[in-house]
Every structure is written in C-alpha cells, then in structure tokens.
Amino acid sequence: MIYLICGEKMERVQKVIANRGYTSRRNAEKLIEEGKVKVNGNIVKLGDKINENDKIEIEGKEICINDNKVYYLLNKPRGVISSVKDDKGRKTVVDLINANERIYSIGRLDYDTTGLIILTNDGNLSNHLTHPKNKVVKTYLAKCKGVINKEQINKLKNGIYIDNRKVDIIDFKVKRIDNQKNITFISISIIEGRNHIVKRIFESIGLLVDKLTRTNYDFLTIGNLKSGEYRRLSIKEVKKLYRN
Ligand code: URA
C-alpha cells in the first residue's frame, strides 16, 4: 500500500509527544532520557527528529492523536466527489486517503473544484467549522471567462444577493487579467457554504467560472501538497481550528 503523506515537518520527538496531548514536553524529554520511548519500533534519543505521523510507543503502549480522532488536509483533484460513497461509482475524497477510521469531509467542494478540503472523524470539529456563527473564512481562486469591468467590480463591492440572501464577501482581489485569452483570475474570501456559491456569485455579475480552487480554509493553506496529496493536521492546528 502506498502512503501519500506529504508536506510533513520533522519535529523533535518530545514535541510530537506533547502535540499528541500525551504529556508535557519536559516530561516527554524525561521519558526519552529514561529509554522508555520507541518510534517505529526503535528506542529514540533526546534530540532525534521524527515525522508527525510516526508510530510512538511509551513504555510499550502506542500513543495516538486525540483518542483516535484523525484529521487530514487533502488537495482535492478535479473529478472527485466530496462524499463518502457515490452511487455512480465515481472516486471520492475518502478513496484518496489511506485511513482506517471512518472519515468524511468537512463541507464539500464541487466535482470539478480543486483544492483544500479537511477530512476527519471528529464530528465536533465538523460542526464547529460549518456553523455560521463561527464565521470560518474560506478563500477561492476563480479563473473566469471574460474580462471583469468596473461595473462588475462595483457589484462585488456593494454586495451580492443569491436567492434573496446577501452573501458576505469578506474580500476579493482581481489577481490577473489576460485580455488576449479573455480571462480574469479573481480570489474571493467568503464565510458561507451554500452549494456552488462562488460560481453563483460570479454568475450573478455575468462571469462564468471556468476553474475553481480553494486555496485557504481559515489559517490553513495547501502549502506544497500536490493535487491528490494529503497530510495529517497537527494537534496544534486542530486546536487553532477550534479557537474561532
Ligand atoms: N463554491 C462553488 O461554487 N463551488 C465549490 O466547490 C465551492 C464553493
């Protein structure tokens, strides 16, 4: 089986132990000095560095992250659906991740949308991040057909209504205009998660989205994950997601 875990940082063993919530960093150092810590079956020394996902045993007992709660950040490719199973047998985001737990995505991206999506078995985090009161900001980069004009920019500035409900546009930037190819790249940050919301925002001002990618989810970015690659979130990142 091939594990496609990328973008992980090497960290000191005591830091990884502390991140997993097992004990303090100082106490972890003591356990390492006493020869009680094994990583992937080998006793480690103080100062050794490991991957966040390595198997750690303390006095023969494996320590897991947060009671077997798992958190993955995936760079979703095009042509993959954001659900656990598909009636039509299409590939799902869950198929891309080598996890033993029953994970699912937090929110959805369209079949043809790429980019950052979180998968977990932590229902609390999922509820937390998708609840409108927590105002989690997501940023998308849209490649639109056509060259945006002043009037369309003003419409985005003044507020867009979809199904008679105003969309909170936190920010948007026209990143690049290609007059020859007749395309505009626009990044847009929003809170809500109505279906096809970004495509509908641009459609409402007369721009058709040709390609869409989610680049940011709260403070998280794709980093150097290639399409289809994923990594685990650290406990620190999970705690930060809960802080909103
Ligand atoms: N908005 C869309 O239109 N599509 C997505 O996949 C996500 C947000």
mmCIF file of C-alpha atoms and ligand atoms in Angstrom:
data_model
loop_
_atom_site.group_PDB
_atom_site.id
_atom_site.type_symbol
_atom_site.label_atom_id
_atom_site.label_comp_id
_atom_site.label_asym_id
_atom_site.label_seq_id
_atom_site.Cartn_x
_atom_site.Cartn_y
_atom_site.Cartn_z
ATOM 1 C CA MET A 1 0.000 0.000 0.000
ATOM 2 C CA ILE A 2 1.378 3.434 -0.884
ATOM 3 C CA TYR A 3 1.100 6.182 1.669
ATOM 4 C CA LEU A 4 0.802 9.590 0.067
ATOM 5 C CA ILE A 5 1.572 11.701 3.075
ATOM 6 C CA CYS A 6 3.448 14.809 2.135
ATOM 7 C CA GLY A 7 4.365 18.205 3.433
ATOM 8 C CA GLU A 8 5.105 16.901 6.927
ATOM 9 C CA LYS A 9 7.717 18.565 9.052
ATOM 10 C CA MET A 10 10.340 16.679 11.012
ATOM 11 C CA GLU A 11 9.958 17.555 14.674
ATOM 12 C CA ARG A 12 11.735 16.614 17.882
ATOM 13 C CA VAL A 13 10.218 13.529 19.487
ATOM 14 C CA GLN A 14 9.274 15.356 22.697
ATOM 15 C CA LYS A 15 7.391 17.972 20.688
ATOM 16 C CA VAL A 16 5.382 15.362 18.770
ATOM 17 C CA ILE A 17 4.527 13.585 22.050
ATOM 18 C CA ALA A 18 3.360 16.862 23.568
ATOM 19 C CA ASN A 19 1.389 17.748 20.416
ATOM 20 C CA ARG A 20 -0.469 14.470 20.752
ATOM 21 C CA GLY A 21 -1.593 15.628 24.166
ATOM 22 C CA TYR A 22 0.088 12.738 25.994
ATOM 23 C CA THR A 23 2.242 14.740 28.368
ATOM 24 C CA SER A 24 4.267 17.942 28.621
ATOM 25 C CA ARG A 25 7.343 18.436 26.509
ATOM 26 C CA ARG A 26 9.550 18.398 29.601
ATOM 27 C CA ASN A 27 8.088 15.135 30.858
ATOM 28 C CA ALA A 28 8.458 13.645 27.386
ATOM 29 C CA GLU A 29 12.167 14.559 27.475
ATOM 30 C CA LYS A 30 12.475 12.678 30.775
ATOM 31 C CA LEU A 31 10.792 9.603 29.311
ATOM 32 C CA ILE A 32 13.140 9.729 26.313
ATOM 33 C CA GLU A 33 16.198 10.017 28.582
ATOM 34 C CA GLU A 34 14.963 7.013 30.535
ATOM 35 C CA GLY A 35 14.835 4.990 27.289
ATOM 36 C CA LYS A 36 11.078 4.485 27.532
ATOM 37 C CA VAL A 37 10.159 5.899 24.121
ATOM 38 C CA LYS A 38 10.198 3.936 20.879
ATOM 39 C CA VAL A 39 9.486 5.384 17.453
ATOM 40 C CA ASN A 40 8.609 2.891 14.734
ATOM 41 C CA GLY A 41 9.980 0.169 16.994
ATOM 42 C CA ASN A 42 13.318 1.794 17.843
ATOM 43 C CA ILE A 43 14.342 3.482 21.083
ATOM 44 C CA VAL A 44 14.963 7.189 20.438
ATOM 45 C CA LYS A 45 17.431 9.633 21.969
ATOM 46 C CA LEU A 46 16.837 13.190 23.076
ATOM 47 C CA GLY A 47 17.237 15.426 20.031
ATOM 48 C CA ASP A 48 16.052 12.835 17.494
ATOM 49 C CA LYS A 49 13.586 14.157 14.950
ATOM 50 C CA ILE A 50 10.598 12.271 13.581
ATOM 51 C CA ASN A 51 7.535 12.741 11.405
ATOM 52 C CA GLU A 52 4.274 13.798 12.991
ATOM 53 C CA ASN A 53 2.660 10.550 11.854
ATOM 54 C CA ASP A 54 5.319 8.131 13.103
ATOM 55 C CA LYS A 55 4.286 5.362 15.475
ATOM 56 C CA ILE A 56 5.265 6.281 19.022
ATOM 57 C CA GLU A 57 5.237 3.856 21.925
ATOM 58 C CA ILE A 58 5.828 4.865 25.518
ATOM 59 C CA GLU A 59 6.618 2.014 27.873
ATOM 60 C CA GLY A 60 5.283 -0.392 25.239
ATOM 61 C CA LYS A 61 1.950 1.406 24.711
ATOM 62 C CA GLU A 62 1.191 3.229 21.487
ATOM 63 C CA ILE A 63 0.086 6.816 21.888
ATOM 64 C CA CYS A 64 -2.457 8.093 19.430
ATOM 65 C CA ILE A 65 -3.502 11.551 18.487
ATOM 66 C CA ASN A 66 -6.526 12.759 20.438
ATOM 67 C CA ASP A 67 -8.294 9.451 21.151
ATOM 68 C CA ASN A 68 -8.054 8.197 17.601
ATOM 69 C CA LYS A 69 -9.532 11.300 16.140
ATOM 70 C CA VAL A 70 -7.855 11.845 12.804
ATOM 71 C CA TYR A 71 -7.581 14.966 10.704
ATOM 72 C CA TYR A 72 -6.377 15.195 7.126
ATOM 73 C CA LEU A 73 -5.850 18.087 4.789
ATOM 74 C CA LEU A 74 -6.262 16.993 1.166
ATOM 75 C CA ASN A 75 -5.531 18.843 -2.035
ATOM 76 C CA LYS A 76 -8.601 17.597 -3.869
ATOM 77 C CA PRO A 77 -8.155 16.922 -7.574
ATOM 78 C CA ARG A 78 -10.777 17.635 -10.229
ATOM 79 C CA GLY A 79 -13.180 14.790 -10.965
ATOM 80 C CA VAL A 80 -13.507 13.530 -7.405
ATOM 81 C CA ILE A 81 -16.630 13.876 -5.300
ATOM 82 C CA SER A 82 -16.729 15.143 -1.737
ATOM 83 C CA SER A 83 -18.724 12.383 -0.141
ATOM 84 C CA VAL A 84 -18.020 9.034 1.445
ATOM 85 C CA LYS A 85 -19.676 6.944 -1.294
ATOM 86 C CA ASP A 86 -21.013 7.638 -4.751
ATOM 87 C CA ASP A 87 -24.000 5.855 -6.352
ATOM 88 C CA LYS A 88 -22.378 6.226 -9.750
ATOM 89 C CA GLY A 89 -19.129 4.652 -8.558
ATOM 90 C CA ARG A 90 -17.083 7.798 -9.035
ATOM 91 C CA LYS A 91 -13.942 8.324 -6.996
ATOM 92 C CA THR A 92 -14.491 10.080 -3.670
ATOM 93 C CA VAL A 93 -12.233 12.176 -1.462
ATOM 94 C CA VAL A 94 -12.302 9.348 1.102
ATOM 95 C CA ASP A 95 -10.911 6.917 -1.510
ATOM 96 C CA LEU A 96 -7.821 9.111 -1.761
ATOM 97 C CA ILE A 97 -6.874 8.766 1.892
ATOM 98 C CA ASN A 98 -5.341 5.740 3.474
ATOM 99 C CA ALA A 99 -7.169 5.823 6.802
ATOM 100 C CA ASN A 100 -8.501 3.043 8.996
ATOM 101 C CA GLU A 101 -11.075 5.323 10.577
ATOM 102 C CA ARG A 102 -14.430 6.221 9.017
ATOM 103 C CA ILE A 103 -13.642 9.695 7.845
ATOM 104 C CA TYR A 104 -15.684 12.237 5.891
ATOM 105 C CA SER A 105 -15.105 15.705 4.531
ATOM 106 C CA ILE A 106 -15.944 18.892 6.383
ATOM 107 C CA GLY A 107 -18.162 20.667 3.890
ATOM 108 C CA ARG A 108 -17.969 19.958 0.194
ATOM 109 C CA LEU A 109 -16.239 21.019 -2.947
ATOM 110 C CA ASP A 110 -17.873 20.515 -6.346
ATOM 111 C CA TYR A 111 -16.807 17.588 -8.532
ATOM 112 C CA ASP A 112 -14.799 19.936 -10.726
ATOM 113 C CA THR A 113 -13.436 22.156 -7.911
ATOM 114 C CA THR A 114 -9.913 21.508 -6.684
ATOM 115 C CA GLY A 115 -8.062 22.428 -3.530
ATOM 116 C CA LEU A 116 -8.118 22.362 0.198
ATOM 117 C CA ILE A 117 -10.544 20.096 1.978
ATOM 118 C CA ILE A 118 -10.389 18.698 5.514
ATOM 119 C CA LEU A 119 -11.397 15.130 6.301
ATOM 120 C CA THR A 120 -11.915 13.793 9.797
ATOM 121 C CA ASN A 121 -13.898 11.517 12.071
ATOM 122 C CA ASP A 122 -14.320 14.355 14.582
ATOM 123 C CA GLY A 123 -17.944 15.384 14.386
ATOM 124 C CA ASN A 124 -17.424 18.206 16.859
ATOM 125 C CA LEU A 125 -14.851 19.871 14.670
ATOM 126 C CA SER A 126 -17.061 19.423 11.641
ATOM 127 C CA ASN A 127 -19.991 21.068 13.434
ATOM 128 C CA HIS A 128 -17.787 23.802 14.745
ATOM 129 C CA LEU A 129 -16.286 24.735 11.402
ATOM 130 C CA THR A 130 -19.526 24.619 9.450
ATOM 131 C CA HIS A 131 -21.617 26.562 11.961
ATOM 132 C CA PRO A 132 -22.261 30.055 10.547
ATOM 133 C CA LYS A 133 -21.780 31.696 13.948
ATOM 134 C CA ASN A 134 -18.110 30.711 13.897
ATOM 135 C CA LYS A 135 -17.522 32.659 10.683
ATOM 136 C CA VAL A 136 -14.791 30.469 9.231
ATOM 137 C CA VAL A 137 -13.318 32.174 6.177
ATOM 138 C CA LYS A 138 -12.605 30.185 3.008
ATOM 139 C CA THR A 139 -10.677 31.618 0.089
ATOM 140 C CA TYR A 140 -11.062 30.518 -3.518
ATOM 141 C CA LEU A 141 -9.220 31.363 -6.694
ATOM 142 C CA ALA A 142 -11.520 31.520 -9.703
ATOM 143 C CA LYS A 143 -10.481 31.560 -13.326
ATOM 144 C CA CYS A 144 -13.362 33.340 -15.025
ATOM 145 C CA LYS A 145 -14.235 33.567 -18.690
ATOM 146 C CA GLY A 146 -14.297 37.193 -19.772
ATOM 147 C CA VAL A 147 -12.536 40.326 -18.621
ATOM 148 C CA ILE A 148 -14.017 41.876 -15.497
ATOM 149 C CA ASN A 149 -15.158 45.508 -15.821
ATOM 150 C CA LYS A 150 -15.630 48.383 -13.348
ATOM 151 C CA GLU A 151 -19.343 47.820 -13.057
ATOM 152 C CA GLN A 152 -18.853 44.159 -12.131
ATOM 153 C CA ILE A 153 -16.172 45.099 -9.596
ATOM 154 C CA ASN A 154 -18.581 47.593 -8.026
ATOM 155 C CA LYS A 155 -21.266 44.956 -7.807
ATOM 156 C CA LEU A 156 -18.896 42.691 -5.883
ATOM 157 C CA LYS A 157 -18.005 45.639 -3.623
ATOM 158 C CA ASN A 158 -21.592 46.658 -2.984
ATOM 159 C CA GLY A 159 -22.918 43.207 -2.162
ATOM 160 C CA ILE A 160 -24.333 40.239 -3.988
ATOM 161 C CA TYR A 161 -27.705 38.640 -3.311
ATOM 162 C CA ILE A 162 -28.257 34.960 -4.075
ATOM 163 C CA ASP A 163 -31.809 33.660 -3.582
ATOM 164 C CA ASN A 164 -32.643 36.989 -1.917
ATOM 165 C CA ARG A 165 -29.963 36.485 0.718
ATOM 166 C CA LYS A 166 -26.881 38.651 0.887
ATOM 167 C CA VAL A 167 -23.546 36.870 0.548
ATOM 168 C CA ASP A 168 -20.918 38.089 2.978
ATOM 169 C CA ILE A 169 -17.917 38.724 0.766
ATOM 170 C CA ILE A 170 -15.055 39.276 3.183
ATOM 171 C CA ASP A 171 -12.588 40.234 0.495
ATOM 172 C CA PHE A 172 -11.868 39.846 -3.186
ATOM 173 C CA LYS A 173 -8.932 40.700 -5.409
ATOM 174 C CA VAL A 174 -8.591 40.781 -9.156
ATOM 175 C CA LYS A 175 -5.317 38.890 -9.419
ATOM 176 C CA ARG A 176 -4.721 38.920 -13.154
ATOM 177 C CA ILE A 177 -6.442 39.899 -16.355
ATOM 178 C CA ASP A 178 -5.456 38.302 -19.652
ATOM 179 C CA ASN A 179 -7.011 40.400 -22.393
ATOM 180 C CA GLN A 180 -5.748 38.166 -25.170
ATOM 181 C CA LYS A 181 -7.190 34.997 -23.676
ATOM 182 C CA ASN A 182 -10.221 36.885 -22.370
ATOM 183 C CA ILE A 183 -9.890 35.585 -18.825
ATOM 184 C CA THR A 184 -9.742 37.038 -15.311
ATOM 185 C CA PHE A 185 -8.342 35.438 -12.186
ATOM 186 C CA ILE A 186 -10.083 36.561 -9.018
ATOM 187 C CA SER A 187 -9.542 35.469 -5.430
ATOM 188 C CA ILE A 188 -12.535 35.698 -3.158
ATOM 189 C CA SER A 189 -12.949 35.089 0.575
ATOM 190 C CA ILE A 190 -16.326 34.144 1.978
ATOM 191 C CA ILE A 191 -17.801 32.620 5.095
ATOM 192 C CA GLU A 192 -20.806 30.709 3.970
ATOM 193 C CA GLY A 193 -21.007 27.335 2.317
ATOM 194 C CA ARG A 194 -24.139 27.333 0.164
ATOM 195 C CA ASN A 195 -23.914 24.958 -2.802
ATOM 196 C CA HIS A 196 -21.948 26.312 -5.778
ATOM 197 C CA ILE A 197 -21.825 29.654 -4.001
ATOM 198 C CA VAL A 198 -18.684 31.023 -5.652
ATOM 199 C CA LYS A 199 -19.819 30.048 -9.132
ATOM 200 C CA ARG A 200 -23.177 31.653 -8.401
ATOM 201 C CA ILE A 201 -21.584 34.874 -7.135
ATOM 202 C CA PHE A 202 -19.652 35.306 -10.370
ATOM 203 C CA GLU A 203 -22.560 34.167 -12.491
ATOM 204 C CA SER A 204 -24.674 36.893 -10.868
ATOM 205 C CA ILE A 205 -22.321 39.546 -12.237
ATOM 206 C CA GLY A 206 -22.080 37.899 -15.656
ATOM 207 C CA LEU A 207 -18.834 35.947 -15.304
ATOM 208 C CA LEU A 208 -18.631 32.227 -15.891
ATOM 209 C CA VAL A 209 -16.221 30.294 -13.663
ATOM 210 C CA ASP A 210 -14.032 28.059 -15.781
ATOM 211 C CA LYS A 211 -11.831 26.716 -12.981
ATOM 212 C CA LEU A 212 -12.142 26.982 -9.237
ATOM 213 C CA THR A 213 -9.738 26.066 -6.480
ATOM 214 C CA ARG A 214 -9.926 26.538 -2.723
ATOM 215 C CA THR A 215 -6.612 27.924 -1.562
ATOM 216 C CA ASN A 216 -7.316 28.659 2.117
ATOM 217 C CA TYR A 217 -9.500 27.320 4.872
ATOM 218 C CA ASP A 218 -9.259 29.576 7.908
ATOM 219 C CA PHE A 219 -5.465 29.773 8.546
ATOM 220 C CA LEU A 220 -4.729 26.584 6.573
ATOM 221 C CA THR A 221 -3.218 26.682 3.105
ATOM 222 C CA ILE A 222 -2.447 23.999 0.532
ATOM 223 C CA GLY A 223 1.286 24.552 1.128
ATOM 224 C CA ASN A 224 3.304 22.279 -1.107
ATOM 225 C CA LEU A 225 0.741 19.496 -1.387
ATOM 226 C CA LYS A 226 0.310 18.452 -4.992
ATOM 227 C CA SER A 227 -3.059 17.512 -6.429
ATOM 228 C CA GLY A 228 -4.256 14.315 -4.714
ATOM 229 C CA GLU A 229 -1.723 14.544 -1.899
ATOM 230 C CA TYR A 230 -2.627 14.922 1.730
ATOM 231 C CA ARG A 231 -1.135 15.291 5.154
ATOM 232 C CA ARG A 232 -2.314 14.963 8.720
ATOM 233 C CA LEU A 233 -3.143 18.070 10.706
ATOM 234 C CA SER A 234 -1.119 18.520 13.882
ATOM 235 C CA ILE A 235 -2.854 18.816 17.243
ATOM 236 C CA LYS A 236 -1.756 22.438 17.300
ATOM 237 C CA GLU A 237 -3.549 23.083 14.012
ATOM 238 C CA VAL A 238 -6.667 21.275 15.238
ATOM 239 C CA LYS A 239 -6.693 23.365 18.420
ATOM 240 C CA LYS A 240 -6.330 26.506 16.336
ATOM 241 C CA LEU A 241 -9.308 25.483 14.178
ATOM 242 C CA TYR A 242 -11.357 25.111 17.362
ATOM 243 C CA ARG A 243 -10.409 28.546 18.642
ATOM 244 C CA ASN A 244 -12.798 30.571 16.426
HETATM 245 N N1 URA B 1 -18.318 27.404 -4.424
HETATM 246 C C1 URA B 1 -18.522 26.737 -5.581
HETATM 247 O O1 URA B 1 -19.151 27.264 -6.489
HETATM 248 N N2 URA B 1 -18.015 25.506 -5.703
HETATM 249 C C2 URA B 1 -17.305 24.897 -4.734
HETATM 250 O O2 URA B 1 -16.862 23.772 -4.920
HETATM 251 C C3 URA B 1 -17.089 25.601 -3.534
HETATM 252 C C4 URA B 1 -17.605 26.853 -3.396
#
